[in-house]
PDB file of C-alpha atoms in Angstrom:
ATOM      1  CA  MET A   1     -16.268 -39.025 -10.971  1.00 63.00           C
ATOM      2  CA  LEU A   2     -13.004 -39.229  -8.742  1.00 65.00           C
ATOM      3  CA  ILE A   3      -9.639 -37.765  -9.638  1.00 70.00           C
ATOM      4  CA  ASN A   4      -6.697 -39.535  -7.319  1.00 63.00           C
ATOM      5  CA  LYS A   5      -4.042 -36.763  -6.430  1.00 61.00           C
ATOM      6  CA  LYS A   6      -0.492 -37.854  -6.168  1.00 59.00           C
ATOM      7  CA  LYS A   7       0.851 -37.033  -2.714  1.00 58.00           C
ATOM      8  CA  ASN A   8       4.628 -36.313  -2.486  1.00 57.00           C
ATOM      9  CA  THR A   9       5.475 -39.016   0.060  1.00 55.00           C
ATOM     10  CA  LYS A  10       7.871 -41.606   0.534  1.00 55.00           C
ATOM     11  CA  LYS A  11       7.448 -45.236   1.357  1.00 61.00           C
ATOM     12  CA  GLY A  12       8.164 -44.277   4.675  1.00 62.00           C
ATOM     13  CA  GLY A  13       5.464 -41.526   5.390  1.00 61.00           C
ATOM     14  CA  LYS A  14       7.657 -38.520   5.414  1.00 60.00           C
ATOM     15  CA  LYS A  15       6.682 -35.610   3.102  1.00 61.00           C
ATOM     16  CA  THR A  16       9.184 -34.862   0.293  1.00 56.00           C
ATOM     17  CA  TYR A  17       9.214 -31.280  -1.207  1.00 60.00           C
ATOM     18  CA  GLY A  18      10.165 -30.772  -4.826  1.00 63.00           C
ATOM     19  CA  LYS A  19      13.461 -28.519  -5.800  1.00 62.00           C
ATOM     20  CA  PHE A  20      10.944 -25.536  -5.522  1.00 60.00           C
ATOM     21  CA  SER A  21      10.257 -25.826  -1.912  1.00 59.00           C
ATOM     22  CA  LYS A  22      13.217 -24.426  -0.351  1.00 64.00           C
ATOM     23  CA  ARG A  23      12.755 -20.516  -0.966  1.00 64.00           C
ATOM     24  CA  LYS A  24      15.571 -18.418  -1.367  1.00 66.00           C
ATOM     25  CA  GLN A  25      15.898 -15.154   0.853  1.00 67.00           C
ATOM     26  CA  PHE A  26      16.719 -12.296  -1.361  1.00 64.00           C
ATOM     27  CA  LYS A  27      18.328  -9.468   0.306  1.00 69.00           C
ATOM     28  CA  LYS A  28      16.574  -6.294   0.367  1.00 69.00           C
ATOM     29  CA  ARG A  29      17.699  -4.023  -2.241  1.00 75.00           C
ATOM     30  CA  PHE A  30      17.690  -0.611  -1.797  1.00 84.00           C
ATOM     31  CA  CYS A  31      17.270   2.223  -4.674  1.00 89.00           C
ATOM     32  CA  ARG A  32      20.360   3.865  -5.529  1.00 90.00           C
ATOM     33  CA  PHE A  33      18.954   7.094  -6.179  1.00 92.00           C
ATOM     34  CA  CYS A  34      17.304   6.990  -2.598  1.00 91.00           C
ATOM     35  CA  ALA A  35      20.293   6.034  -0.922  1.00 91.00           C
ATOM     36  CA  ASP A  36      22.943   8.292  -2.512  1.00 92.00           C
ATOM     37  CA  LYS A  37      20.300  11.186  -3.025  1.00 93.00           C
ATOM     38  CA  ILE A  38      21.008  11.114  -6.548  1.00 92.00           C
ATOM     39  CA  GLU A  39      18.616  13.594  -9.009  1.00 94.00           C
ATOM     40  CA  ILE A  40      17.780  11.912 -12.258  1.00 94.00           C
ATOM     41  CA  ASP A  41      18.370  14.474 -14.991  1.00 95.00           C
ATOM     42  CA  TYR A  42      17.651  13.496 -18.770  1.00 95.00           C
ATOM     43  CA  LYS A  43      21.039  15.288 -19.502  1.00 95.00           C
ATOM     44  CA  ASN A  44      23.151  13.082 -17.782  1.00 94.00           C
ATOM     45  CA  VAL A  45      23.505  10.426 -20.164  1.00 94.00           C
ATOM     46  CA  GLY A  46      26.143   8.237 -18.359  1.00 94.00           C
ATOM     47  CA  LEU A  47      23.630   7.644 -15.391  1.00 94.00           C
ATOM     48  CA  LEU A  48      20.753   6.850 -18.091  1.00 94.00           C
ATOM     49  CA  LYS A  49      22.952   4.320 -20.206  1.00 93.00           C
ATOM     50  CA  ASN A  50      23.236   2.201 -16.977  1.00 93.00           C
ATOM     51  CA  TYR A  51      19.340   1.693 -17.506  1.00 94.00           C
ATOM     52  CA  ILE A  52      19.020   0.820 -20.921  1.00 95.00           C
ATOM     53  CA  SER A  53      19.683  -2.368 -22.824  1.00 93.00           C
ATOM     54  CA  ASP A  54      21.630  -2.769 -25.856  1.00 91.00           C
ATOM     55  CA  ARG A  55      18.609  -2.758 -28.007  1.00 91.00           C
ATOM     56  CA  GLY A  56      17.238   0.413 -26.106  1.00 91.00           C
ATOM     57  CA  LYS A  57      14.934  -1.266 -23.956  1.00 94.00           C
ATOM     58  CA  ILE A  58      14.563   0.584 -20.268  1.00 95.00           C
ATOM     59  CA  PHE A  59      15.335  -2.243 -17.798  1.00 94.00           C
ATOM     60  CA  SER A  60      12.749  -2.914 -15.167  1.00 93.00           C
ATOM     61  CA  SER A  61      12.582  -1.833 -11.633  1.00 91.00           C
ATOM     62  CA  ARG A  62      12.930  -5.710 -10.615  1.00 91.00           C
ATOM     63  CA  PHE A  63      16.006  -5.919 -12.535  1.00 90.00           C
ATOM     64  CA  THR A  64      17.660  -2.649 -11.605  1.00 90.00           C
ATOM     65  CA  GLY A  65      16.618  -2.712  -8.078  1.00 92.00           C
ATOM     66  CA  VAL A  66      15.006   1.039  -8.267  1.00 94.00           C
ATOM     67  CA  CYS A  67      12.349   1.807  -6.147  1.00 94.00           C
ATOM     68  CA  VAL A  68       8.788   2.814  -7.913  1.00 95.00           C
ATOM     69  CA  LYS A  69       9.125   6.801  -7.408  1.00 95.00           C
ATOM     70  CA  HIS A  70      12.378   6.674  -9.050  1.00 94.00           C
ATOM     71  CA  GLN A  71      11.592   4.229 -11.900  1.00 96.00           C
ATOM     72  CA  ARG A  72       8.988   6.547 -13.173  1.00 96.00           C
ATOM     73  CA  ILE A  73      11.238   9.595 -13.155  1.00 96.00           C
ATOM     74  CA  LEU A  74      14.038   7.579 -14.634  1.00 96.00           C
ATOM     75  CA  THR A  75      11.401   6.334 -17.212  1.00 96.00           C
ATOM     76  CA  ARG A  76      10.492  10.057 -18.112  1.00 97.00           C
ATOM     77  CA  ALA A  77      14.117  10.991 -18.037  1.00 97.00           C
ATOM     78  CA  ILE A  78      15.096   8.163 -20.747  1.00 96.00           C
ATOM     79  CA  LYS A  79      11.970   9.109 -22.902  1.00 96.00           C
ATOM     80  CA  ARG A  80      12.747  12.988 -22.998  1.00 97.00           C
ATOM     81  CA  ALA A  81      16.597  12.534 -23.708  1.00 96.00           C
ATOM     82  CA  ARG A  82      15.767  10.005 -26.768  1.00 95.00           C
ATOM     83  CA  ASN A  83      13.058  12.661 -27.964  1.00 96.00           C
ATOM     84  CA  ILE A  84      15.955  15.288 -28.036  1.00 96.00           C
ATOM     85  CA  ALA A  85      18.299  13.000 -29.567  1.00 93.00           C
ATOM     86  CA  ILE A  86      20.707  12.613 -26.795  1.00 92.00           C
ATOM     87  CA  ILE A  87      20.129   9.084 -26.383  1.00 92.00           C
ATOM     88  CA  PRO A  88      19.406   6.974 -29.498  1.00 89.00           C
ATOM     89  CA  PHE A  89      16.186   4.903 -29.651  1.00 89.00           C
ATOM     90  CA  VAL A  90      17.978   1.697 -30.597  1.00 87.00           C
ATOM     91  CA  ASN A  91      21.597   0.799 -30.848  1.00 75.00           C
ATOM     92  CA  LEU A  92      22.411  -1.457 -33.597  1.00 64.00           C
TER      93      LEU A  92
END
């Protein structure tokens, strides 16, 4: 059984590329904690609230631009602050 695959070609024979073919070049993000040598502390509520959504979810490192090492430390600090009741689990 033969399956015909459609080719992305115009009548002139040139290949056309879809809207996804042009790749965007992203600027390399630098971790804020690495660049400014900021220490993450569970008592620093102002800093931790920047990395929590309105519903209380922790933002991913893709969204915030934090490196893997500091994302782990940040997550632990947020969870620790929640358990001590410095930060609410859910904001209503």
